[in-house]
XYZ file of N, CA, C and O in Angstrom:
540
model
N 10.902 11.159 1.418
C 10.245 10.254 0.498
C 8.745 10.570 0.462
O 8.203 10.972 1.492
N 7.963 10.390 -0.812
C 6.732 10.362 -0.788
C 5.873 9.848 0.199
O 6.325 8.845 0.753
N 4.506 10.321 0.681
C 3.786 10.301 1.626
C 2.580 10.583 1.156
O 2.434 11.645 0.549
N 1.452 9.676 1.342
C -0.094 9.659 1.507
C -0.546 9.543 2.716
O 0.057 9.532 3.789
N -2.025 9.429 2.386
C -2.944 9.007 3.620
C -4.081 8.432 3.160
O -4.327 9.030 2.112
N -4.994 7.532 3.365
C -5.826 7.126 2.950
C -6.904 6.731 4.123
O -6.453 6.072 5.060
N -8.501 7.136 4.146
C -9.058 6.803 5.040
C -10.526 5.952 4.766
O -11.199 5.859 3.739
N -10.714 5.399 6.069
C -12.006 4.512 5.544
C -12.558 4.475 7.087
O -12.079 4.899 8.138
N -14.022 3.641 6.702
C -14.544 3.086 8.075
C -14.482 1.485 7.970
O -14.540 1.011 6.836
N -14.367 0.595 9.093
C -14.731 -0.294 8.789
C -15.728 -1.044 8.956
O -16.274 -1.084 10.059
N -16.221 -1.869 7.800
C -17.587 -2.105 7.678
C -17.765 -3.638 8.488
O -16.841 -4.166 9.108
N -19.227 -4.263 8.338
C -19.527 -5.265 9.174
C -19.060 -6.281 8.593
O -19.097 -7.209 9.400
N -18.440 -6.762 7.168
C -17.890 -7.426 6.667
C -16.574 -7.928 7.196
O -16.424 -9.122 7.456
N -15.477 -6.910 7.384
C -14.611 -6.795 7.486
C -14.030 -7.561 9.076
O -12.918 -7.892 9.487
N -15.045 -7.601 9.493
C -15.109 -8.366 11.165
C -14.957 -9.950 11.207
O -14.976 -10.677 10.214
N -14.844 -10.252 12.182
C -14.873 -11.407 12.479
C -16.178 -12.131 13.056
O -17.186 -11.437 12.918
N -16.375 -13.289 13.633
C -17.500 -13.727 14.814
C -17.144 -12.852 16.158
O -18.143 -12.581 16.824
N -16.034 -12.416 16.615
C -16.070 -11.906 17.862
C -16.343 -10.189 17.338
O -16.470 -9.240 18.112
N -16.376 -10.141 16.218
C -16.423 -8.633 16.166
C -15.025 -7.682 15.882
O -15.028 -6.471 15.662
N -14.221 -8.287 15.928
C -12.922 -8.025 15.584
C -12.479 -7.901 14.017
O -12.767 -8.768 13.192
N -11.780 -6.775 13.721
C -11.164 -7.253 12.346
C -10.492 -8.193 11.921
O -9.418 -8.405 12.484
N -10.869 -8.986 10.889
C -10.188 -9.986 10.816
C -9.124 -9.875 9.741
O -9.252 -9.762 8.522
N -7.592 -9.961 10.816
C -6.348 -9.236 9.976
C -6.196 -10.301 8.459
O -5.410 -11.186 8.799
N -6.471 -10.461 7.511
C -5.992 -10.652 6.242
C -6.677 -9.022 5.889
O -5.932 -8.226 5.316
N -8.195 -8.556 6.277
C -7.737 -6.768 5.913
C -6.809 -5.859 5.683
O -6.681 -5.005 4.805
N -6.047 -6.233 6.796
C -5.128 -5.231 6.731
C -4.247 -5.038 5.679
O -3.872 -3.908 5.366
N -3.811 -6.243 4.992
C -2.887 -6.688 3.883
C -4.005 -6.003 2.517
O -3.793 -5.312 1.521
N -5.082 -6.557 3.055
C -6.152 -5.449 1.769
C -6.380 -3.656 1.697
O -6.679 -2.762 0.906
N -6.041 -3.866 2.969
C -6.202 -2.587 3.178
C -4.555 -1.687 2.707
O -4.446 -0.585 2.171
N -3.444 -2.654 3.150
C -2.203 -1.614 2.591
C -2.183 -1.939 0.645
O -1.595 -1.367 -0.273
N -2.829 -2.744 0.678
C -2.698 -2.668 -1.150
C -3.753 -1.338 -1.908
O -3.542 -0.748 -2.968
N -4.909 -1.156 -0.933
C -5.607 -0.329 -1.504
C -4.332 0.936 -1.059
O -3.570 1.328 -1.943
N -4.252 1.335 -0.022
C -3.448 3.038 -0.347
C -2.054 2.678 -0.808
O -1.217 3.522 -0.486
N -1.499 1.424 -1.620
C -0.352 1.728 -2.225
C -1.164 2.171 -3.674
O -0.694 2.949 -4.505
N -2.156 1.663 -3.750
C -2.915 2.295 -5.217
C -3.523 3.514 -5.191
O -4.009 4.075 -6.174
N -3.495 4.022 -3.821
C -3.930 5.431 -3.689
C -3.063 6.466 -4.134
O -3.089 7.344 -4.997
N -2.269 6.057 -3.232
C -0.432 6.854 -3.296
C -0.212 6.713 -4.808
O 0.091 7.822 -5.248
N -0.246 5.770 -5.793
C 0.536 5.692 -7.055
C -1.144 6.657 -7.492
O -0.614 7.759 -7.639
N -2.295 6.863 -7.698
C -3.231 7.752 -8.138
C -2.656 9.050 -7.595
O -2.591 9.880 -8.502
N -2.208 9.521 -6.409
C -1.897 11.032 -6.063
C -0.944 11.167 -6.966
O -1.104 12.270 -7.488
N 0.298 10.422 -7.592
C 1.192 10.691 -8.032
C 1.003 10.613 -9.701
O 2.002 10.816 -10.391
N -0.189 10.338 -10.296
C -0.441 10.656 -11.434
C -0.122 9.483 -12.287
O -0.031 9.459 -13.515
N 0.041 8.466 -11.392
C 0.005 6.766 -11.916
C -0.732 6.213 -11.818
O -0.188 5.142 -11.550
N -2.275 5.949 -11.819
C -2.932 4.875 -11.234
C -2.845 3.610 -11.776
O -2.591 3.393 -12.960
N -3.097 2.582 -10.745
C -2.346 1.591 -10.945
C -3.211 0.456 -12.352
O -2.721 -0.489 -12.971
N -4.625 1.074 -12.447
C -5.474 0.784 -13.461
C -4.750 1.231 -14.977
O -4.738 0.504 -15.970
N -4.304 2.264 -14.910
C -3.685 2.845 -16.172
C -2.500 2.158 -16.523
O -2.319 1.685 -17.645
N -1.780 2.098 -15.698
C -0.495 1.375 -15.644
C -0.560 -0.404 -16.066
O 0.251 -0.953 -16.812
N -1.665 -1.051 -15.418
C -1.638 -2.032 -16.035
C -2.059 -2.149 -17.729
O -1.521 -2.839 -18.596
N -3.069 -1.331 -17.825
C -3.881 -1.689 -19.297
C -2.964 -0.935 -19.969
O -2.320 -1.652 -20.735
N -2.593 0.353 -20.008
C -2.033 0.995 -21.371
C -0.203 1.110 -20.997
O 0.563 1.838 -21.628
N 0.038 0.577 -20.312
C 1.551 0.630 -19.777
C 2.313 -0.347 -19.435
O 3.538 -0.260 -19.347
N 1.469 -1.625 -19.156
C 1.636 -3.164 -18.987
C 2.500 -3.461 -17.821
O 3.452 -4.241 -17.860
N 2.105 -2.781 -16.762
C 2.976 -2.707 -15.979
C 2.288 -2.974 -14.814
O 1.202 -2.397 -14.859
N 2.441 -3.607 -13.768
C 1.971 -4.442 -12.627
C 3.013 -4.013 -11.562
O 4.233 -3.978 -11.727
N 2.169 -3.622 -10.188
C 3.466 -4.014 -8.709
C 3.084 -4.739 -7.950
O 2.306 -4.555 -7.014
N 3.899 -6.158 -8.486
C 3.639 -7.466 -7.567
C 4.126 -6.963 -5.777
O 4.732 -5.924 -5.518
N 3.759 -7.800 -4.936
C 4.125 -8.069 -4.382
C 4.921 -8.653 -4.040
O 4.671 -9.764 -4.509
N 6.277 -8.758 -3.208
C 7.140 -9.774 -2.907
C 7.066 -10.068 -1.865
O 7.033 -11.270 -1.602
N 7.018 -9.248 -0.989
C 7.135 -9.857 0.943
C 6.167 -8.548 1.392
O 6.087 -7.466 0.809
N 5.547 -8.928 2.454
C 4.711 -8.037 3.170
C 4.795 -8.430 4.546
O 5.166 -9.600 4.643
N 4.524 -7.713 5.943
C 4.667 -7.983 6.931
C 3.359 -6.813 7.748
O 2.950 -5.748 7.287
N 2.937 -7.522 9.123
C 2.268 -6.436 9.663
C 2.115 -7.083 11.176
O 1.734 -8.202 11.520
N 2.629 -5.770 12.067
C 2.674 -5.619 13.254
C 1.507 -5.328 13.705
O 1.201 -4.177 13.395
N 0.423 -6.068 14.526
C -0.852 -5.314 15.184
C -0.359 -5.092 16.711
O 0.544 -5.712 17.273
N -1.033 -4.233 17.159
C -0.943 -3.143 18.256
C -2.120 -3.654 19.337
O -2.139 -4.185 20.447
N -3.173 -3.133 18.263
C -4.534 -2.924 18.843
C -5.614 -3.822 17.863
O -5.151 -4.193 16.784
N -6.742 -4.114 18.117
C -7.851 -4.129 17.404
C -8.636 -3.227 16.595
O -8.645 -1.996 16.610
N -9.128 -3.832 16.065
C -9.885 -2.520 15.276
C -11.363 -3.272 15.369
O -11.511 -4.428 15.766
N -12.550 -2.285 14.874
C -13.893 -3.426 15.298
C -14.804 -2.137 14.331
O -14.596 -0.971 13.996
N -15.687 -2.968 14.187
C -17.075 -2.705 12.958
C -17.316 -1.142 13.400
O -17.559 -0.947 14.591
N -17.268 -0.123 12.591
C -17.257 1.297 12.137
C -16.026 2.281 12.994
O -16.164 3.437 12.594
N -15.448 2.236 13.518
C -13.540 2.479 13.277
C -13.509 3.234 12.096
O -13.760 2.803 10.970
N -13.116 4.640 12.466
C -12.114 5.354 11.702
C -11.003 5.085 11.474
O -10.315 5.053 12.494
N -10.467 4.859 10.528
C -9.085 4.311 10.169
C -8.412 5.443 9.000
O -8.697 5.637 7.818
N -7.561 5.973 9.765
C -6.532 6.614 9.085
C -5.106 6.051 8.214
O -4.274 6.029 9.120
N -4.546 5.690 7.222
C -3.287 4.771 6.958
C -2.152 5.708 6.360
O -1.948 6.004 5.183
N -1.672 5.978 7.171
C -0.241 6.973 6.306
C 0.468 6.112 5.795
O 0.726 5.165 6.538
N 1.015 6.074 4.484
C 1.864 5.264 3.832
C 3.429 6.185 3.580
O 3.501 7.363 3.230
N 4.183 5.579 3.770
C 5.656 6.064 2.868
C 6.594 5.454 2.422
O 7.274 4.627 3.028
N 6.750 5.923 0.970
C 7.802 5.277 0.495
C 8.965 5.194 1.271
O 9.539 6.282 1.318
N 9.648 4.102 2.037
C 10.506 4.122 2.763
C 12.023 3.734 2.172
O 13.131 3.977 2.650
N 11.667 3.085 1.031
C 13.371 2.505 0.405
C 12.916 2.419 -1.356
O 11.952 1.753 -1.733
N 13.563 3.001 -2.042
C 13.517 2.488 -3.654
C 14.730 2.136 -4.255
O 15.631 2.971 -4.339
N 14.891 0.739 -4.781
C 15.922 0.495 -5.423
C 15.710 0.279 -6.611
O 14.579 0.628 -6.952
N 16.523 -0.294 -7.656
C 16.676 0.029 -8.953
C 15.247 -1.025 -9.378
O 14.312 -0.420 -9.902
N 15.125 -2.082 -9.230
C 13.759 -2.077 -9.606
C 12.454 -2.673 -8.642
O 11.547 -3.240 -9.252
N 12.361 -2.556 -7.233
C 11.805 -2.642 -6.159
C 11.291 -1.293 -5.478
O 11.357 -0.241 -6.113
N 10.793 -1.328 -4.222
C 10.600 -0.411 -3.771
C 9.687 -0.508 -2.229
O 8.832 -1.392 -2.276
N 9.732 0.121 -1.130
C 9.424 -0.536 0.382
C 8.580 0.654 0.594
O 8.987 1.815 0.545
N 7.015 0.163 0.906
C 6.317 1.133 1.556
C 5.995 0.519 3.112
O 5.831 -0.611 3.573
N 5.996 1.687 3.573
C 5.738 1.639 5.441
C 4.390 1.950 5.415
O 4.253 3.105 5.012
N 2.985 1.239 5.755
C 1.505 1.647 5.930
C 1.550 1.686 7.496
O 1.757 0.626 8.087
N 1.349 2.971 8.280
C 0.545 2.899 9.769
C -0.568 3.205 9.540
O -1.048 3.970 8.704
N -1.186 2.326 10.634
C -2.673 2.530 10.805
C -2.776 3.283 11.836
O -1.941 3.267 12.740
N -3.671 3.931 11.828
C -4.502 5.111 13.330
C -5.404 5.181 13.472
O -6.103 5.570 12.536
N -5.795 4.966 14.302
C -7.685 5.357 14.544
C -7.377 6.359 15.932
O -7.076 5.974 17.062
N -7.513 7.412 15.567
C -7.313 8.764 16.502
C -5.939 9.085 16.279
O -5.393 9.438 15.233
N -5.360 8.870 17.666
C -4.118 8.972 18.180
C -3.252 7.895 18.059
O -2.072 7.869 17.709
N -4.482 6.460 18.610
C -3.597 5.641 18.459
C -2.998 4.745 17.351
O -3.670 4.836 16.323
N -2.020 3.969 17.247
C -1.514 3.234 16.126
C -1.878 1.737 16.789
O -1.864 1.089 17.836
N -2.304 1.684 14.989
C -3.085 -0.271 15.637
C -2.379 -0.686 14.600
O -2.780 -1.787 14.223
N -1.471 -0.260 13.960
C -0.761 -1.510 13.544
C 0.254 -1.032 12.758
O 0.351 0.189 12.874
N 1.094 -1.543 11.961
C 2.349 -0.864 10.948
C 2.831 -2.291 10.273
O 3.433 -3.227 10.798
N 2.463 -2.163 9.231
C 2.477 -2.997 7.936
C 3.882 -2.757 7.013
O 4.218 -1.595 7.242
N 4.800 -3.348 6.105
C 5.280 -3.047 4.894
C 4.956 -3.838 4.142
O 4.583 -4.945 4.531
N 5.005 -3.474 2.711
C 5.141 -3.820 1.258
C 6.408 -3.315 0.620
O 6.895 -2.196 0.463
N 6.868 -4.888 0.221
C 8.059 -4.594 -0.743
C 7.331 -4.874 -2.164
O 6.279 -5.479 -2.374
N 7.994 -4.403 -2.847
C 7.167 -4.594 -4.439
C 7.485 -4.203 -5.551
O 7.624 -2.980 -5.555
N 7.683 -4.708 -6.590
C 8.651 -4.699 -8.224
C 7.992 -3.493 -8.991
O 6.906 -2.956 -8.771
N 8.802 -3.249 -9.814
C 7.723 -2.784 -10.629
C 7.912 -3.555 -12.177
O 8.798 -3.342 -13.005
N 7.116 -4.224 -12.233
C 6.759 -5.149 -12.974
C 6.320 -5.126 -14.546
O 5.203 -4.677 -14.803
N 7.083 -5.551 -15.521
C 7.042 -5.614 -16.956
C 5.601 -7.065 -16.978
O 5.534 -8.172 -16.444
N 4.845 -6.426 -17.709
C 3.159 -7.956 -17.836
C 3.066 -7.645 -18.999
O 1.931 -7.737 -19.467
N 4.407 -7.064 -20.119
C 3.591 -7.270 -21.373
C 3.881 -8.752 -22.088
O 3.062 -9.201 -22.890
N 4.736 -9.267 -21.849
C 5.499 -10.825 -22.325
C 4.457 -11.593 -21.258
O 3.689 -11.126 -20.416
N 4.774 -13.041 -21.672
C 4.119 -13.854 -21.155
C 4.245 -14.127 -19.787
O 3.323 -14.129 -18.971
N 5.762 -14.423 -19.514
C 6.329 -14.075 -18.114
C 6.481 -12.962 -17.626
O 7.476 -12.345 -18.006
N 6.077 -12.671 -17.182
C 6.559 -11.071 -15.848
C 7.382 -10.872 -15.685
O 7.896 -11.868 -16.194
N 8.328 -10.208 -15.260
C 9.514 -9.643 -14.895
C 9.425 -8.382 -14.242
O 8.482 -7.593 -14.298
N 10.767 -8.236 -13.458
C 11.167 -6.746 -12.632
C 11.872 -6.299 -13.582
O 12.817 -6.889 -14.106
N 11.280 -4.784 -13.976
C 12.446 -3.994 -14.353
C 12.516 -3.228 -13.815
O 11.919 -3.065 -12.751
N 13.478 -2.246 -14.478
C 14.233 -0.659 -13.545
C 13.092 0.277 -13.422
O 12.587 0.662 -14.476
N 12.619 0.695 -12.328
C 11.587 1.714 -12.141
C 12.381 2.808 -13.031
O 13.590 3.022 -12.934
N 11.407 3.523 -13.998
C 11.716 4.483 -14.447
C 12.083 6.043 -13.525
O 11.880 6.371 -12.356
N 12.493 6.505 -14.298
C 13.609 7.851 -13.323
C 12.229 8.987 -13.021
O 12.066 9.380 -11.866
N 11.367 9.418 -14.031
C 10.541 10.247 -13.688
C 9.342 9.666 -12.592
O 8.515 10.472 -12.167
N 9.293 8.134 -12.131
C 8.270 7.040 -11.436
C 9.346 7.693 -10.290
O 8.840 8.664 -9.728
N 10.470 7.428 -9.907
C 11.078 7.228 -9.010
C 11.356 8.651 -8.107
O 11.214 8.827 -6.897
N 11.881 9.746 -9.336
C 11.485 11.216 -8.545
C 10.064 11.711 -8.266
O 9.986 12.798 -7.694
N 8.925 11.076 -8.586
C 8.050 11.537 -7.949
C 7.719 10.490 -6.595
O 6.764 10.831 -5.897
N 8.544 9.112 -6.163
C 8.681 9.012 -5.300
C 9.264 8.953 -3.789
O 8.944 8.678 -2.633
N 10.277 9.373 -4.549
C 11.456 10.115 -3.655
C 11.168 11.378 -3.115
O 11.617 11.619 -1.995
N 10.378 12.395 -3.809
C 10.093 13.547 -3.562
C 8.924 14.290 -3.182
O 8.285 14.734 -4.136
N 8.475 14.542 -2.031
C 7.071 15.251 -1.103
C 6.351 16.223 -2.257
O 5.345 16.874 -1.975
């Protein structure tokens, strides 16, 4: 299945009072490289909404922390498409800073019709889906 990486530092914002990241990031942080991953693949998710009307909600998200992370941290996030069904789809985000893993996140998520008033899931298209199925 498809595979990115996306990297950052983290800034003094991103902390807490003790100096700690304060995890609702992380959930910001796996939405930014699922929009990375859909830009490597020649979707960005900007294009897709305005000229394609198409949105990937979120449905369920989850994230395991390990470790801490703290104000300027290299952060590495490998993402992979881990499951696609007919109109959903499950990415796996680990985090790394070096060697180690500070955390492992998923996103499940539609791919989403926003041109009607109501939203809806439809069928990920076949050429969306082989470029995520495929390295």
């Amino acid at each position: 299945m498809r595979k990115s990486e996306y990297q950052f530092s983290v800034t003094w914002g991103d902390t807490d009072a003790a100096g700690i990241v304060f995890y609702p990031n992380f959930y910001k942080w796996m939405d930014t490289a699922t929009h990375h991953l859909f830009s490597r693949i020649g979707y960005p998710t900007s294009e897709l909404f305005t000229v394609k009307k198409i949105g990937l909600p979120l449905i369920k998200t989850t994230c395991d922390f390990k470790q801490p992370l703290f104000f300027e941290d290299n952060v590495t996030i490998h993402s992979e498409i881990k499951e696609i069904h007919s109109k959903v789809f499950l990415v796996e985000h680990t985090f790394h800073k070096g060697h180690d893993i500070i955390a492992i996140g998923t996103e499940l998520r539609a791919w989403g019709d926003l041109s009607d008033k109501k939203p809806k899931a439809v069928v990920i298209p076949n050429e969306v889906r082989q470029l995520l199925e495929h390295e």
